[in-house]
mmCIF file of C-alpha atoms and ligand atoms in Angstrom:
data_model
loop_
_atom_site.group_PDB
_atom_site.id
_atom_site.type_symbol
_atom_site.label_atom_id
_atom_site.label_comp_id
_atom_site.label_asym_id
_atom_site.label_seq_id
_atom_site.Cartn_x
_atom_site.Cartn_y
_atom_site.Cartn_z
ATOM 1 C CA MET A 7 -0.257 -0.047 0.096
ATOM 2 C CA ARG A 8 1.282 3.306 -0.958
ATOM 3 C CA ARG A 9 0.050 5.476 2.168
ATOM 4 C CA ASP A 10 2.297 8.287 1.135
ATOM 5 C CA ILE A 11 -0.188 9.214 -1.610
ATOM 6 C CA TYR A 12 -3.429 7.958 -0.621
ATOM 7 C CA GLU A 13 -3.073 10.647 2.463
ATOM 8 C CA HIS A 14 -3.591 13.404 -0.335
ATOM 9 C CA LEU A 15 -6.517 13.815 -2.440
ATOM 10 C CA LEU A 16 -4.697 14.358 -5.491
ATOM 11 C CA ALA A 17 -1.152 13.513 -6.473
ATOM 12 C CA LEU A 18 0.318 14.062 -9.523
ATOM 13 C CA GLU A 19 3.306 11.603 -10.527
ATOM 14 C CA ASN A 20 5.576 12.829 -13.153
ATOM 15 C CA VAL A 21 2.958 13.629 -15.247
ATOM 16 C CA LYS A 22 4.068 14.319 -19.030
ATOM 17 C CA LYS A 23 1.926 15.068 -22.063
ATOM 18 C CA THR A 24 3.469 15.124 -25.767
ATOM 19 C CA ILE A 25 1.576 16.299 -28.744
ATOM 20 C CA ASN A 26 2.703 16.132 -32.005
ATOM 21 C CA GLY A 27 6.146 15.017 -30.872
ATOM 22 C CA LYS A 28 6.324 18.270 -28.863
ATOM 23 C CA GLU A 29 6.546 17.746 -25.045
ATOM 24 C CA ILE A 30 4.138 20.624 -23.485
ATOM 25 C CA ILE A 31 3.879 18.980 -19.901
ATOM 26 C CA LYS A 32 7.254 17.928 -18.763
ATOM 27 C CA GLY A 33 7.005 15.968 -15.933
ATOM 28 C CA LEU A 34 4.775 17.444 -13.292
ATOM 29 C CA SER A 35 4.441 15.985 -9.635
ATOM 30 C CA PHE A 36 2.700 17.791 -6.860
ATOM 31 C CA THR A 37 0.238 16.983 -4.172
ATOM 32 C CA VAL A 38 -3.214 18.810 -3.182
ATOM 33 C CA ASN A 39 -4.505 18.293 0.375
ATOM 34 C CA GLU A 40 -8.099 17.506 1.345
ATOM 35 C CA GLY A 41 -9.884 20.992 2.225
ATOM 36 C CA GLU A 42 -7.501 23.063 0.550
ATOM 37 C CA VAL A 43 -7.747 25.712 -2.203
ATOM 38 C CA PHE A 44 -4.887 25.130 -4.504
ATOM 39 C CA GLY A 45 -3.995 27.815 -7.148
ATOM 40 C CA PHE A 46 -2.494 26.761 -10.508
ATOM 41 C CA LEU A 47 -0.536 29.947 -11.789
ATOM 42 C CA GLY A 48 1.315 30.867 -15.055
ATOM 43 C CA PRO A 49 1.280 32.721 -18.049
ATOM 44 C CA ASN A 50 -0.470 32.103 -21.011
ATOM 45 C CA GLY A 51 0.139 28.951 -22.598
ATOM 46 C CA ALA A 52 2.183 27.515 -19.533
ATOM 47 C CA GLY A 53 0.121 24.431 -19.452
ATOM 48 C CA LYS A 54 -2.742 24.869 -16.726
ATOM 49 C CA THR A 55 -5.669 23.818 -18.948
ATOM 50 C CA THR A 56 -3.692 20.882 -20.452
ATOM 51 C CA THR A 57 -2.733 19.786 -17.271
ATOM 52 C CA ILE A 58 -6.529 20.181 -15.935
ATOM 53 C CA ARG A 59 -7.786 18.216 -18.680
ATOM 54 C CA MET A 60 -5.560 15.234 -17.925
ATOM 55 C CA ILE A 61 -6.578 15.393 -14.128
ATOM 56 C CA VAL A 62 -10.461 15.753 -14.960
ATOM 57 C CA GLY A 63 -9.726 12.831 -17.786
ATOM 58 C CA LEU A 64 -10.554 14.835 -20.648
ATOM 59 C CA MET A 65 -7.103 13.709 -22.169
ATOM 60 C CA ARG A 66 -4.742 10.932 -21.891
ATOM 61 C CA LEU A 67 -1.374 11.029 -20.240
ATOM 62 C CA SER A 68 1.447 10.532 -21.947
ATOM 63 C CA GLU A 69 3.475 9.287 -19.188
ATOM 64 C CA GLY A 70 3.067 9.301 -15.279
ATOM 65 C CA ASP A 71 -0.168 8.908 -13.094
ATOM 66 C CA ILE A 72 -2.779 10.876 -11.483
ATOM 67 C CA ILE A 73 -4.034 9.528 -8.268
ATOM 68 C CA VAL A 74 -7.613 10.784 -7.044
ATOM 69 C CA ASN A 75 -8.150 9.838 -3.506
ATOM 70 C CA GLY A 76 -6.089 6.834 -3.902
ATOM 71 C CA LYS A 77 -7.669 5.595 -7.370
ATOM 72 C CA SER A 78 -5.269 5.732 -10.185
ATOM 73 C CA ILE A 79 -6.479 7.484 -13.049
ATOM 74 C CA LYS A 80 -4.530 4.827 -15.344
ATOM 75 C CA LYS A 81 -5.875 1.784 -13.619
ATOM 76 C CA ASP A 82 -9.280 3.063 -12.180
ATOM 77 C CA PHE A 83 -10.436 5.469 -14.414
ATOM 78 C CA GLU A 84 -14.026 5.815 -13.314
ATOM 79 C CA GLY A 85 -13.423 5.901 -9.866
ATOM 80 C CA ALA A 86 -10.870 8.292 -10.169
ATOM 81 C CA VAL A 87 -12.953 10.867 -12.371
ATOM 82 C CA ARG A 88 -16.312 10.014 -10.441
ATOM 83 C CA GLN A 89 -14.815 12.346 -7.714
ATOM 84 C CA ILE A 90 -14.282 15.360 -9.778
ATOM 85 C CA GLY A 91 -16.308 18.480 -10.538
ATOM 86 C CA ALA A 92 -15.043 20.493 -12.988
ATOM 87 C CA ILE A 93 -15.486 23.762 -15.191
ATOM 88 C CA VAL A 94 -12.861 23.562 -17.887
ATOM 89 C CA GLU A 95 -12.878 26.578 -20.322
ATOM 90 C CA ASN A 96 -16.635 27.292 -20.776
ATOM 91 C CA PRO A 97 -19.238 25.541 -18.532
ATOM 92 C CA GLU A 98 -21.458 23.641 -21.126
ATOM 93 C CA MET A 99 -25.351 24.643 -20.695
ATOM 94 C CA TYR A 100 -28.280 24.555 -22.859
ATOM 95 C CA LYS A 101 -29.146 28.012 -23.182
ATOM 96 C CA PHE A 102 -32.960 27.226 -24.132
ATOM 97 C CA LEU A 103 -33.579 25.554 -21.252
ATOM 98 C CA THR A 104 -34.006 27.129 -17.627
ATOM 99 C CA GLY A 105 -31.051 27.026 -14.967
ATOM 100 C CA TYR A 106 -33.188 24.306 -13.179
ATOM 101 C CA GLN A 107 -33.568 22.377 -15.996
ATOM 102 C CA ASN A 108 -30.307 22.497 -16.628
ATOM 103 C CA LEU A 109 -29.279 21.277 -13.329
ATOM 104 C CA LEU A 110 -32.188 18.624 -13.402
ATOM 105 C CA GLN A 111 -30.826 17.149 -16.748
ATOM 106 C CA TYR A 112 -27.414 17.126 -15.132
ATOM 107 C CA ALA A 113 -28.851 15.476 -12.117
ATOM 108 C CA ARG A 114 -30.356 12.550 -14.246
ATOM 109 C CA MET A 115 -26.839 11.587 -15.608
ATOM 110 C CA HIS A 116 -25.466 11.221 -12.119
ATOM 111 C CA GLU A 117 -26.590 8.673 -9.612
ATOM 112 C CA GLY A 118 -28.435 9.860 -6.244
ATOM 113 C CA VAL A 119 -28.802 13.539 -6.963
ATOM 114 C CA SER A 120 -32.017 14.298 -5.460
ATOM 115 C CA LYS A 121 -34.251 17.416 -6.093
ATOM 116 C CA ALA A 122 -33.463 18.492 -2.210
ATOM 117 C CA LYS A 123 -29.660 18.374 -3.359
ATOM 118 C CA ILE A 124 -30.535 20.669 -6.410
ATOM 119 C CA ASP A 125 -32.462 23.533 -4.123
ATOM 120 C CA GLU A 126 -29.473 23.051 -1.361
ATOM 121 C CA VAL A 127 -26.984 23.672 -4.247
ATOM 122 C CA VAL A 128 -29.051 26.687 -5.792
ATOM 123 C CA LYS A 129 -29.059 28.237 -2.361
ATOM 124 C CA LEU A 130 -25.686 27.883 -1.987
ATOM 125 C CA VAL A 131 -24.644 29.795 -5.202
ATOM 126 C CA GLY A 132 -27.392 32.405 -4.725
ATOM 127 C CA LEU A 133 -29.073 31.739 -7.831
ATOM 128 C CA GLU A 134 -32.470 31.026 -5.984
ATOM 129 C CA ALA A 135 -34.421 34.291 -7.764
ATOM 130 C CA ARG A 136 -33.277 33.619 -11.671
ATOM 131 C CA ILE A 137 -33.137 29.521 -11.432
ATOM 132 C CA HIS A 138 -36.540 29.375 -13.254
ATOM 133 C CA ASP A 139 -35.491 31.699 -15.725
ATOM 134 C CA LYS A 140 -33.773 30.374 -19.347
ATOM 135 C CA VAL A 141 -30.221 30.538 -19.165
ATOM 136 C CA LYS A 142 -30.005 32.476 -22.450
ATOM 137 C CA THR A 143 -31.406 35.669 -20.185
ATOM 138 C CA TYR A 144 -28.290 35.199 -17.894
ATOM 139 C CA SER A 145 -25.445 37.331 -16.996
ATOM 140 C CA LEU A 146 -21.908 36.006 -17.240
ATOM 141 C CA GLY A 147 -21.895 35.823 -13.582
ATOM 142 C CA MET A 148 -24.985 33.805 -13.364
ATOM 143 C CA ARG A 149 -23.935 31.312 -15.810
ATOM 144 C CA GLN A 150 -20.864 30.990 -13.779
ATOM 145 C CA ARG A 151 -22.776 30.341 -10.848
ATOM 146 C CA LEU A 152 -24.816 27.940 -12.604
ATOM 147 C CA GLY A 153 -21.697 26.162 -13.641
ATOM 148 C CA LEU A 154 -20.594 25.897 -10.181
ATOM 149 C CA ALA A 155 -23.968 24.567 -8.768
ATOM 150 C CA GLN A 156 -23.681 21.914 -11.502
ATOM 151 C CA CYS A 157 -20.364 20.556 -10.962
ATOM 152 C CA ILE A 158 -20.869 20.354 -7.266
ATOM 153 C CA LEU A 159 -24.011 18.615 -7.503
ATOM 154 C CA HIS A 160 -22.660 15.289 -7.270
ATOM 155 C CA ASP A 161 -20.716 16.269 -3.936
ATOM 156 C CA PRO A 162 -17.401 15.925 -5.451
ATOM 157 C CA LYS A 163 -14.392 15.476 -3.434
ATOM 158 C CA LEU A 164 -12.284 17.649 -5.582
ATOM 159 C CA LEU A 165 -13.481 20.710 -7.377
ATOM 160 C CA ILE A 166 -11.567 22.313 -10.375
ATOM 161 C CA LEU A 167 -11.975 25.590 -11.990
ATOM 162 C CA ASP A 168 -10.213 26.608 -14.938
ATOM 163 C CA GLU A 169 -9.890 30.540 -14.733
ATOM 164 C CA PRO A 170 -13.200 30.771 -13.131
ATOM 165 C CA THR A 171 -13.043 34.471 -12.597
ATOM 166 C CA ASN A 172 -12.657 35.364 -16.589
ATOM 167 C CA GLY A 173 -14.634 37.719 -17.504
ATOM 168 C CA LEU A 174 -16.467 38.668 -14.325
ATOM 169 C CA ASP A 175 -16.485 42.124 -12.353
ATOM 170 C CA PRO A 176 -14.656 42.704 -9.166
ATOM 171 C CA ALA A 177 -17.924 41.916 -7.298
ATOM 172 C CA GLY A 178 -18.720 38.529 -9.042
ATOM 173 C CA ILE A 179 -14.663 37.933 -8.329
ATOM 174 C CA LYS A 180 -15.258 38.163 -4.730
ATOM 175 C CA GLU A 181 -18.479 36.089 -4.917
ATOM 176 C CA ILE A 182 -16.944 33.216 -6.480
ATOM 177 C CA ARG A 183 -13.864 33.322 -4.264
ATOM 178 C CA ASP A 184 -16.010 33.561 -1.023
ATOM 179 C CA HIS A 185 -17.920 30.407 -2.435
ATOM 180 C CA LEU A 186 -14.648 28.322 -3.014
ATOM 181 C CA ARG A 187 -13.426 29.523 0.446
ATOM 182 C CA MET A 188 -16.623 28.206 1.940
ATOM 183 C CA LEU A 189 -16.621 24.876 0.037
ATOM 184 C CA ALA A 190 -13.193 23.980 1.096
ATOM 185 C CA ARG A 191 -13.928 25.164 4.747
ATOM 186 C CA ASP A 192 -17.357 23.869 5.317
ATOM 187 C CA LYS A 193 -17.395 20.948 3.271
ATOM 188 C CA GLY A 194 -13.723 20.025 3.202
ATOM 189 C CA MET A 195 -13.648 19.846 -0.640
ATOM 190 C CA SER A 196 -10.356 20.234 -1.960
ATOM 191 C CA VAL A 197 -10.350 22.901 -4.995
ATOM 192 C CA ILE A 198 -7.961 23.576 -7.651
ATOM 193 C CA VAL A 199 -8.361 26.616 -9.528
ATOM 194 C CA SER A 200 -5.897 28.051 -12.403
ATOM 195 C CA SER A 201 -5.328 31.948 -13.054
ATOM 196 C CA HIS A 202 -2.827 33.950 -14.520
ATOM 197 C CA LEU A 203 -4.245 36.856 -11.923
ATOM 198 C CA LEU A 204 -1.849 36.735 -9.325
ATOM 199 C CA SER A 205 -3.389 39.568 -7.028
ATOM 200 C CA GLU A 206 -6.562 37.387 -7.363
ATOM 201 C CA MET A 207 -4.840 33.953 -6.453
ATOM 202 C CA GLU A 208 -3.469 35.343 -3.504
ATOM 203 C CA LEU A 209 -6.825 36.128 -1.803
ATOM 204 C CA MET A 210 -8.366 32.693 -3.046
ATOM 205 C CA CYS A 211 -5.634 30.254 -2.133
ATOM 206 C CA ASP A 212 -3.874 28.558 0.622
ATOM 207 C CA ARG A 213 -0.848 27.106 -1.788
ATOM 208 C CA ILE A 214 0.136 28.267 -5.217
ATOM 209 C CA ALA A 215 1.983 26.411 -7.542
ATOM 210 C CA ILE A 216 3.624 28.460 -10.495
ATOM 211 C CA ILE A 217 3.846 26.520 -13.626
ATOM 212 C CA GLN A 218 5.660 27.563 -16.454
ATOM 213 C CA SER A 219 6.286 26.081 -20.094
ATOM 214 C CA GLY A 220 5.182 22.759 -18.699
ATOM 215 C CA GLU A 221 7.220 22.592 -15.859
ATOM 216 C CA LEU A 222 6.794 23.255 -11.846
ATOM 217 C CA ILE A 223 8.834 26.480 -10.641
ATOM 218 C CA ASP A 224 7.686 26.589 -7.270
ATOM 219 C CA ILE A 225 4.813 25.840 -4.510
ATOM 220 C CA GLN A 226 4.615 28.325 -2.103
ATOM 221 C CA GLN A 227 2.042 28.848 1.013
ATOM 222 C CA VAL A 228 0.454 32.075 0.286
ATOM 223 C CA ASN A 229 0.867 33.310 3.537
ATOM 224 C CA ASP A 230 4.463 32.875 3.706
ATOM 225 C CA PHE A 231 5.388 34.717 0.634
ATOM 226 C CA VAL A 232 2.923 37.313 1.455
ATOM 227 C CA GLN A 233 4.108 38.167 4.819
ATOM 228 C CA GLN A 234 7.625 37.684 4.892
ATOM 229 C CA GLU A 235 8.248 39.872 2.103
ATOM 230 C CA GLN A 236 8.825 43.749 1.920
ATOM 231 C CA ILE A 237 5.729 45.202 0.146
ATOM 232 C CA ASN A 238 5.057 48.785 -1.758
ATOM 233 C CA TYR A 239 3.467 51.248 0.455
ATOM 234 C CA GLU A 240 2.325 54.313 -0.908
ATOM 235 C CA PHE A 241 2.492 57.401 1.156
ATOM 236 C CA GLU A 242 -0.164 60.652 0.317
ATOM 237 C CA THR A 243 1.827 63.790 2.093
ATOM 238 C CA GLY A 244 1.954 67.208 2.263
ATOM 239 C CA PRO A 245 5.006 68.949 0.338
ATOM 240 C CA LEU A 246 8.072 66.807 1.359
ATOM 241 C CA ASN A 247 10.985 68.978 2.543
ATOM 242 C CA GLU A 248 14.908 67.855 3.175
ATOM 243 C CA ILE A 249 13.371 64.607 4.128
ATOM 244 C CA VAL A 250 13.060 63.538 0.550
ATOM 245 C CA SER A 251 16.794 62.888 0.681
ATOM 246 C CA TRP A 252 16.632 60.418 3.608
ATOM 247 C CA LEU A 253 13.596 58.704 1.638
ATOM 248 C CA GLN A 254 15.312 58.581 -1.099
ATOM 249 C CA ASP A 255 18.954 57.583 0.061
ATOM 250 C CA LYS A 256 17.488 55.390 2.870
ATOM 251 C CA TRP A 257 14.277 53.851 1.206
ATOM 252 C CA LYS A 258 14.394 54.288 -2.618
ATOM 253 C CA ALA A 259 11.340 56.371 -2.269
ATOM 254 C CA LYS A 260 9.594 56.761 -5.827
ATOM 255 C CA MET A 261 8.028 60.060 -5.730
ATOM 256 C CA THR A 262 4.508 60.594 -7.255
ATOM 257 C CA ASN A 263 2.233 63.161 -7.618
ATOM 258 C CA LYS A 264 0.560 62.638 -4.041
ATOM 259 C CA GLY A 265 4.086 61.347 -2.082
ATOM 260 C CA PHE A 266 5.890 58.825 -2.637
ATOM 261 C CA VAL A 267 6.272 54.665 -2.922
ATOM 262 C CA ILE A 268 8.513 52.703 -0.948
ATOM 263 C CA GLN A 269 9.371 48.839 -0.570
ATOM 264 C CA ALA A 270 9.238 48.183 3.637
ATOM 265 C CA THR A 271 7.931 45.748 5.644
ATOM 266 C CA ARG A 272 5.218 46.446 8.072
ATOM 267 C CA GLU A 273 7.515 46.883 11.043
ATOM 268 C CA ASP A 274 9.288 49.836 9.118
ATOM 269 C CA ILE A 275 6.012 51.882 8.858
ATOM 270 C CA PRO A 276 5.565 53.228 12.060
ATOM 271 C CA ASN A 277 9.426 54.701 12.193
ATOM 272 C CA ILE A 278 9.059 56.554 8.552
ATOM 273 C CA VAL A 279 5.392 57.915 9.599
ATOM 274 C CA ARG A 280 7.111 59.320 13.029
ATOM 275 C CA GLU A 281 10.440 60.705 11.109
ATOM 276 C CA LEU A 282 8.253 62.471 8.201
ATOM 277 C CA ILE A 283 5.976 63.968 11.628
ATOM 278 C CA HIS A 284 8.982 64.900 12.983
ATOM 279 C CA ASN A 285 10.428 66.817 10.116
ATOM 280 C CA GLU A 286 6.720 68.622 9.997
ATOM 281 C CA VAL A 287 5.506 66.537 6.974
ATOM 282 C CA ASP A 288 2.028 66.317 6.806
ATOM 283 C CA VAL A 289 0.791 62.658 6.706
ATOM 284 C CA PHE A 290 -2.733 61.720 4.839
ATOM 285 C CA SER A 291 -2.699 58.357 4.192
ATOM 286 C CA VAL A 292 -0.401 55.254 3.618
ATOM 287 C CA GLU A 293 -1.534 52.362 1.872
ATOM 288 C CA ALA A 294 -0.269 48.659 1.682
ATOM 289 C CA ILE A 295 0.052 47.634 -2.002
ATOM 290 C CA SER A 296 -0.078 43.822 -1.727
ATOM 291 C CA LYS A 297 2.171 43.154 -5.021
ATOM 292 C CA SER A 298 4.400 40.727 -3.593
ATOM 293 C CA LEU A 299 3.322 37.573 -5.292
ATOM 294 C CA GLU A 300 3.157 39.524 -8.498
ATOM 295 C CA ASP A 301 6.374 40.613 -8.022
ATOM 296 C CA ARG A 302 7.904 37.311 -7.283
ATOM 297 C CA PHE A 303 5.985 35.344 -9.978
ATOM 298 C CA LEU A 304 7.537 37.826 -12.405
ATOM 299 C CA GLU A 305 11.005 37.926 -10.762
ATOM 300 C CA ILE A 306 10.892 34.117 -11.286
ATOM 301 C CA THR A 307 9.639 33.878 -14.978
ATOM 302 C CA THR A 308 11.667 36.717 -15.996
ATOM 303 C CA ARG A 309 14.743 34.989 -14.486
ATOM 304 C CA LEU A 310 13.884 32.000 -16.026
ATOM 305 C CA GLY A 311 13.039 33.434 -19.582
ATOM 306 C CA SER A 312 16.416 35.080 -19.665
ATOM 307 C CA GLU A 313 18.575 31.560 -18.727
ATOM 308 C CA ALA A 314 16.516 29.926 -21.332
HETATM 309 N N1 ATP B 25 -4.216 20.034 -28.591
HETATM 310 C C1 ATP B 25 -2.822 20.572 -28.930
HETATM 311 N N2 ATP B 25 -2.267 20.469 -29.731
HETATM 312 C C2 ATP B 25 -1.266 21.246 -30.006
HETATM 313 N N3 ATP B 25 -0.786 22.131 -28.714
HETATM 314 C C3 ATP B 25 -1.208 22.357 -27.720
HETATM 315 C C4 ATP B 25 -2.605 21.629 -27.638
HETATM 316 N N4 ATP B 25 -3.486 22.067 -26.648
HETATM 317 C C5 ATP B 25 -2.378 22.680 -25.959
HETATM 318 N N5 ATP B 25 -1.181 22.857 -26.670
HETATM 319 C C6 ATP B 25 -0.308 23.748 -26.505
HETATM 320 O O1 ATP B 25 0.084 23.681 -25.155
HETATM 321 C C7 ATP B 25 0.790 24.505 -24.101
HETATM 322 C C8 ATP B 25 0.178 24.638 -23.046
HETATM 323 O O2 ATP B 25 -1.418 25.142 -23.176
HETATM 324 P P1 ATP B 25 -2.308 25.398 -22.249
HETATM 325 O O3 ATP B 25 -3.802 25.613 -22.774
HETATM 326 O O4 ATP B 25 -2.217 24.118 -21.378
HETATM 327 O O5 ATP B 25 -2.006 26.441 -21.546
HETATM 328 P P2 ATP B 25 -2.606 27.163 -20.435
HETATM 329 O O6 ATP B 25 -1.631 27.733 -18.959
HETATM 330 O O7 ATP B 25 -4.006 26.742 -20.157
HETATM 331 O O8 ATP B 25 -2.592 28.972 -21.049
HETATM 332 P P3 ATP B 25 -3.772 30.023 -20.876
HETATM 333 O O9 ATP B 25 -3.432 30.653 -19.628
HETATM 334 O O10 ATP B 25 -3.566 30.874 -22.325
HETATM 335 O O11 ATP B 25 -5.322 29.225 -21.099
HETATM 336 C C9 ATP B 25 0.465 25.791 -25.296
HETATM 337 O O12 ATP B 25 1.949 26.027 -25.955
HETATM 338 C C10 ATP B 25 -0.401 25.434 -26.429
HETATM 339 O O13 ATP B 25 -0.227 26.025 -27.822
HETATM 340 MG MG1 MG B 26 -5.868 27.515 -20.170
#
């Protein structure tokens, strides 16, 4: 028995994909824990969708194996895939049917999905008011919510969403984010989301895997790399006097039309504010601009790009 693998909800073991003689995925190995929101981050063409298609069984592996809750996708395809709910690229729906009819249709194809379960899921994604309207009258956000409802109907252990916030407005993005976090926290579901939007992943995920050119570059705990690192702080101040030279020399401050921006840790801020006040500079606001993940991502991918 391979206990090490069974304890994770998902394990990729040296997964490779070759299409037309070209190796697109070059040996990916990682694991996802139960109740974890796991991010798949990478630039366009990195191989996110291809990897997801292999996990959900839409595409064959050229090499390696994928284990879903102890079931090998190679040896027990049905058993592995049954435990997954997924939206890959666009959710498939019948536009001329209502949202509810779509869910009924889907329920017929899956064993043991009751009407009560449909109601529960509709409520969960907040579609009660519009569920009996035709899908063609839905906004993009509503379609996304219906898609989410559809893929959690059979209580999957693993939910996979490829770019779930694509095309959504900030309110819609927050909604999806809250839903996914809730599913992980309250239902113990493991969730994998892919995105090239870094700031968003930071808010949604527990861990993030950075992938580029079909290779795993790094896996990081989100909290770790957000807190350790220096981040940008934007200061809105009155006119700066001689203190400018201190800011520029010691803090490498960049001047803006409102004041300045510096890179610092949270602990540095009180000292800087004190120094400004001491020099009779008015401080109107200090805002943390959380870009560390983005900076780090770009740093890693740019470095790799230049090595290639
Ligand atoms: N069926 C296919 N035939 C040939 N090449 C393919 C095929 N599917 C994907 N690729 C190539 O594999 C690479 C990875 O594509 P993939 O769609 O997985 O990237 P992605 O990370 O999802 O990108 P995006 O952010 O643009 O969605 C790309 O170079 C793509 O051109
Ligand atoms: Mg993609």
